[in-house]
PDB file of C-alpha atoms in Angstrom:
ATOM      1  CA  MET A  98       0.000   0.000   0.000  1.00 47.00           C
ATOM      2  CA  HIS A  99       1.291   3.456  -0.914  1.00 45.00           C
ATOM      3  CA  SER A 100       1.621   6.212   1.616  1.00 44.00           C
ATOM      4  CA  PRO A 101      -0.498   9.365   1.028  1.00 44.00           C
ATOM      5  CA  ALA A 102       2.678  11.349   0.253  1.00 42.00           C
ATOM      6  CA  PHE A 103       3.686   8.814  -2.391  1.00 41.00           C
ATOM      7  CA  VAL A 104       0.238   8.872  -4.015  1.00 43.00           C
ATOM      8  CA  PHE A 105       0.254  12.681  -4.012  1.00 48.00           C
ATOM      9  CA  THR A 106       3.719  12.684  -5.611  1.00 56.00           C
ATOM     10  CA  ASP A 107       2.491  10.298  -8.313  1.00 58.00           C
ATOM     11  CA  LEU A 108      -0.490  12.562  -8.949  1.00 56.00           C
ATOM     12  CA  VAL A 109       1.706  15.653  -9.206  1.00 58.00           C
ATOM     13  CA  CYS A 110       4.099  13.892 -11.606  1.00 60.00           C
ATOM     14  CA  ALA A 111       1.208  12.700 -13.755  1.00 61.00           C
ATOM     15  CA  LEU A 112      -0.308  16.187 -13.846  1.00 61.00           C
ATOM     16  CA  HIS A 113       3.081  17.655 -14.719  1.00 59.00           C
ATOM     17  CA  GLY A 114       3.539  15.316 -17.682  1.00 65.00           C
ATOM     18  CA  TYR A 115      -0.006  15.842 -18.887  1.00 66.00           C
ATOM     19  CA  VAL A 116       0.231  19.628 -18.672  1.00 67.00           C
ATOM     20  CA  LYS A 117       3.517  19.830 -20.509  1.00 68.00           C
ATOM     21  CA  LEU A 118       2.412  17.491 -23.297  1.00 73.00           C
ATOM     22  CA  GLN A 119      -1.028  19.014 -23.819  1.00 80.00           C
ATOM     23  CA  ILE A 120       0.094  22.645 -23.696  1.00 83.00           C
ATOM     24  CA  TYR A 121       3.043  21.926 -25.971  1.00 83.00           C
ATOM     25  CA  ASN A 122       0.742  20.260 -28.511  1.00 86.00           C
ATOM     26  CA  TYR A 123      -1.626  23.237 -28.560  1.00 87.00           C
ATOM     27  CA  LEU A 124       1.283  25.648 -28.812  1.00 86.00           C
ATOM     28  CA  ARG A 125       2.681  23.722 -31.771  1.00 85.00           C
ATOM     29  CA  ASP A 126      -0.691  23.522 -33.510  1.00 87.00           C
ATOM     30  CA  ILE A 127      -1.423  27.236 -33.103  1.00 86.00           C
ATOM     31  CA  LEU A 128       2.039  28.178 -34.372  1.00 84.00           C
ATOM     32  CA  ARG A 129       1.561  25.991 -37.451  1.00 84.00           C
ATOM     33  CA  SER A 130      -1.949  27.255 -38.234  1.00 83.00           C
ATOM     34  CA  SER A 131      -2.896  30.119 -40.476  1.00 76.00           C
ATOM     35  CA  SER A 132      -4.743  32.931 -38.736  1.00 67.00           C
ATOM     36  CA  GLU A 133      -8.163  31.549 -39.625  1.00 72.00           C
ATOM     37  CA  GLY A 134      -9.963  28.353 -40.438  1.00 79.00           C
ATOM     38  CA  GLU A 135     -11.749  25.459 -38.806  1.00 86.00           C
ATOM     39  CA  GLU A 136      -8.620  23.730 -37.549  1.00 85.00           C
ATOM     40  CA  LEU A 137      -7.401  26.835 -35.731  1.00 87.00           C
ATOM     41  CA  GLU A 138     -10.834  27.399 -34.182  1.00 89.00           C
ATOM     42  CA  LYS A 139     -10.944  23.784 -33.004  1.00 90.00           C
ATOM     43  CA  THR A 140      -7.428  24.042 -31.529  1.00 89.00           C
ATOM     44  CA  LYS A 141      -8.228  27.316 -29.729  1.00 90.00           C
ATOM     45  CA  LYS A 142     -11.405  25.855 -28.263  1.00 91.00           C
ATOM     46  CA  GLU A 143      -9.613  22.729 -27.028  1.00 90.00           C
ATOM     47  CA  PHE A 144      -6.718  24.788 -25.650  1.00 90.00           C
ATOM     48  CA  ILE A 145      -9.072  27.029 -23.683  1.00 92.00           C
ATOM     49  CA  GLU A 146     -10.944  23.953 -22.401  1.00 90.00           C
ATOM     50  CA  GLU A 147      -7.650  22.505 -21.119  1.00 87.00           C
ATOM     51  CA  LEU A 148      -6.774  25.797 -19.464  1.00 91.00           C
ATOM     52  CA  LYS A 149     -10.180  25.853 -17.789  1.00 92.00           C
ATOM     53  CA  VAL A 150      -9.483  22.401 -16.341  1.00 87.00           C
ATOM     54  CA  LEU A 151      -6.219  23.739 -14.926  1.00 87.00           C
ATOM     55  CA  GLU A 152      -7.953  26.847 -13.647  1.00 92.00           C
ATOM     56  CA  ALA A 153     -10.547  24.678 -11.882  1.00 91.00           C
ATOM     57  CA  GLU A 154      -7.730  22.672 -10.292  1.00 88.00           C
ATOM     58  CA  LEU A 155      -6.089  25.908  -9.156  1.00 92.00           C
ATOM     59  CA  GLY A 156      -9.377  27.152  -7.707  1.00 93.00           C
ATOM     60  CA  ASP A 157      -8.890  30.001  -5.270  1.00 95.00           C
ATOM     61  CA  LYS A 158      -5.447  28.833  -4.151  1.00 95.00           C
ATOM     62  CA  PRO A 159      -2.481  31.114  -4.834  1.00 96.00           C
ATOM     63  CA  TYR A 160      -0.534  28.177  -6.329  1.00 94.00           C
ATOM     64  CA  PHE A 161      -1.411  24.698  -7.540  1.00 88.00           C
ATOM     65  CA  GLY A 162       0.017  23.181  -4.353  1.00 85.00           C
ATOM     66  CA  GLY A 163      -1.792  25.629  -2.087  1.00 91.00           C
ATOM     67  CA  ASP A 164       0.094  28.440  -0.391  1.00 93.00           C
ATOM     68  CA  ASP A 165       3.480  27.254  -1.630  1.00 92.00           C
ATOM     69  CA  PHE A 166       4.977  27.658  -5.086  1.00 93.00           C
ATOM     70  CA  GLY A 167       5.708  24.099  -6.199  1.00 88.00           C
ATOM     71  CA  PHE A 168       6.504  21.585  -8.895  1.00 81.00           C
ATOM     72  CA  VAL A 169       3.358  22.015 -11.011  1.00 83.00           C
ATOM     73  CA  ASP A 170       3.708  25.809 -10.850  1.00 89.00           C
ATOM     74  CA  VAL A 171       7.324  25.617 -12.034  1.00 87.00           C
ATOM     75  CA  SER A 172       6.357  23.289 -14.869  1.00 84.00           C
ATOM     76  CA  PHE A 173       3.384  25.207 -16.145  1.00 87.00           C
ATOM     77  CA  VAL A 174       4.561  28.806 -15.699  1.00 92.00           C
ATOM     78  CA  THR A 175       7.202  28.215 -18.370  1.00 90.00           C
ATOM     79  CA  PHE A 176       4.420  28.325 -20.979  1.00 90.00           C
ATOM     80  CA  TYR A 177       3.194  31.726 -19.820  1.00 94.00           C
ATOM     81  CA  SER A 178       5.868  33.430 -21.938  1.00 95.00           C
ATOM     82  CA  TRP A 179       4.296  31.825 -25.012  1.00 93.00           C
ATOM     83  CA  PHE A 180       0.748  33.009 -24.292  1.00 94.00           C
ATOM     84  CA  TYR A 181       1.184  36.383 -26.051  1.00 96.00           C
ATOM     85  CA  ALA A 182       2.326  34.695 -29.264  1.00 94.00           C
ATOM     86  CA  MET A 183      -0.449  32.118 -29.073  1.00 92.00           C
ATOM     87  CA  GLU A 184      -3.051  34.808 -28.430  1.00 93.00           C
ATOM     88  CA  THR A 185      -1.759  36.945 -31.279  1.00 93.00           C
ATOM     89  CA  PHE A 186      -1.630  34.138 -33.847  1.00 91.00           C
ATOM     90  CA  GLY A 187      -4.880  32.620 -32.644  1.00 89.00           C
ATOM     91  CA  ASN A 188      -6.747  35.896 -32.163  1.00 90.00           C
ATOM     92  CA  PHE A 189      -7.978  35.212 -28.631  1.00 93.00           C
ATOM     93  CA  LYS A 190      -7.208  36.262 -25.028  1.00 95.00           C
ATOM     94  CA  VAL A 191      -6.502  33.710 -22.336  1.00 95.00           C
ATOM     95  CA  GLU A 192      -7.358  36.234 -19.623  1.00 96.00           C
ATOM     96  CA  ALA A 193     -10.888  36.670 -20.984  1.00 96.00           C
ATOM     97  CA  GLU A 194     -11.486  32.925 -20.614  1.00 95.00           C
ATOM     98  CA  CYS A 195      -9.307  32.077 -17.611  1.00 96.00           C
ATOM     99  CA  PRO A 196      -8.732  35.156 -15.437  1.00 97.00           C
ATOM    100  CA  LYS A 197      -7.664  33.172 -12.353  1.00 97.00           C
ATOM    101  CA  LEU A 198      -5.013  31.375 -14.380  1.00 96.00           C
ATOM    102  CA  ILE A 199      -3.552  34.647 -15.625  1.00 97.00           C
ATOM    103  CA  ALA A 200      -3.631  36.079 -12.099  1.00 97.00           C
ATOM    104  CA  TRP A 201      -1.715  32.956 -10.988  1.00 97.00           C
ATOM    105  CA  ALA A 202       0.842  33.426 -13.786  1.00 97.00           C
ATOM    106  CA  LYS A 203       1.359  37.070 -12.850  1.00 97.00           C
ATOM    107  CA  ARG A 204       1.782  36.036  -9.210  1.00 97.00           C
ATOM    108  CA  CYS A 205       4.407  33.498 -10.285  1.00 97.00           C
ATOM    109  CA  MET A 206       6.190  36.156 -12.338  1.00 96.00           C
ATOM    110  CA  GLN A 207       6.567  38.257  -9.185  1.00 96.00           C
ATOM    111  CA  LYS A 208       8.973  35.626  -7.887  1.00 96.00           C
ATOM    112  CA  GLU A 209      12.498  36.714  -8.703  1.00 96.00           C
ATOM    113  CA  SER A 210      13.568  33.189  -9.663  1.00 94.00           C
ATOM    114  CA  VAL A 211      10.752  32.944 -12.208  1.00 95.00           C
ATOM    115  CA  ALA A 212      11.115  36.479 -13.589  1.00 94.00           C
ATOM    116  CA  LYS A 213      14.846  35.997 -14.145  1.00 95.00           C
ATOM    117  CA  SER A 214      14.436  32.572 -15.735  1.00 94.00           C
ATOM    118  CA  LEU A 215      11.696  33.132 -18.291  1.00 94.00           C
ATOM    119  CA  PRO A 216      12.178  35.010 -21.556  1.00 94.00           C
ATOM    120  CA  ASP A 217      10.182  38.122 -22.348  1.00 95.00           C
ATOM    121  CA  SER A 218       6.894  37.417 -24.140  1.00 95.00           C
ATOM    122  CA  LEU A 219       7.756  39.816 -26.975  1.00 97.00           C
ATOM    123  CA  LYS A 220      11.035  38.003 -27.627  1.00 97.00           C
ATOM    124  CA  ILE A 221       9.128  34.724 -27.730  1.00 96.00           C
ATOM    125  CA  TYR A 222       6.667  36.297 -30.159  1.00 96.00           C
ATOM    126  CA  ASP A 223       9.530  37.433 -32.446  1.00 97.00           C
ATOM    127  CA  PHE A 224      10.995  33.928 -32.277  1.00 95.00           C
ATOM    128  CA  ALA A 225       7.585  32.423 -33.088  1.00 94.00           C
ATOM    129  CA  VAL A 226       7.237  34.733 -36.109  1.00 95.00           C
ATOM    130  CA  GLN A 227      10.542  33.341 -37.422  1.00 94.00           C
ATOM    131  CA  ILE A 228       9.340  29.777 -36.858  1.00 92.00           C
ATOM    132  CA  ARG A 229       6.128  30.508 -38.746  1.00 91.00           C
ATOM    133  CA  LYS A 230       8.076  31.995 -41.639  1.00 93.00           C
ATOM    134  CA  LYS A 231      10.261  28.899 -41.865  1.00 92.00           C
ATOM    135  CA  LEU A 232       7.152  26.745 -41.820  1.00 88.00           C
ATOM    136  CA  GLY A 233       5.635  28.845 -44.600  1.00 88.00           C
ATOM    137  CA  VAL A 234       2.685  29.941 -42.454  1.00 85.00           C
ATOM    138  CA  GLU A 235       3.281  33.660 -42.930  1.00 69.00           C
TER     139      GLU A 235
END
């Protein structure tokens, strides 16, 4: 029989893997899509649905683990820098759909370790523009 701590650790690791894979897939699909069309609309809808699941898991807690910044926060906040590019290419706003999630991301960005580690969203956007050009999307 597993101890509660072990089961919780397994759950956190599973959530971490799921989040990274799902968000990466949506990021990739939005970057590869033209700025309109059924496929992009489907991807945006699914992406927002996934974010809403995460937002529900976050609830009213400051961080996914409660009061402490933890493993899931570290894993997921890395994608926050990509949100501007995704929103721009996909013509949507995450904050309009998931305000608690964006408030969480901004709270994470107030941590010096996070702010110093993540690239600026505009630099990510410029990088994404180059990727799209190489893919022939723009």
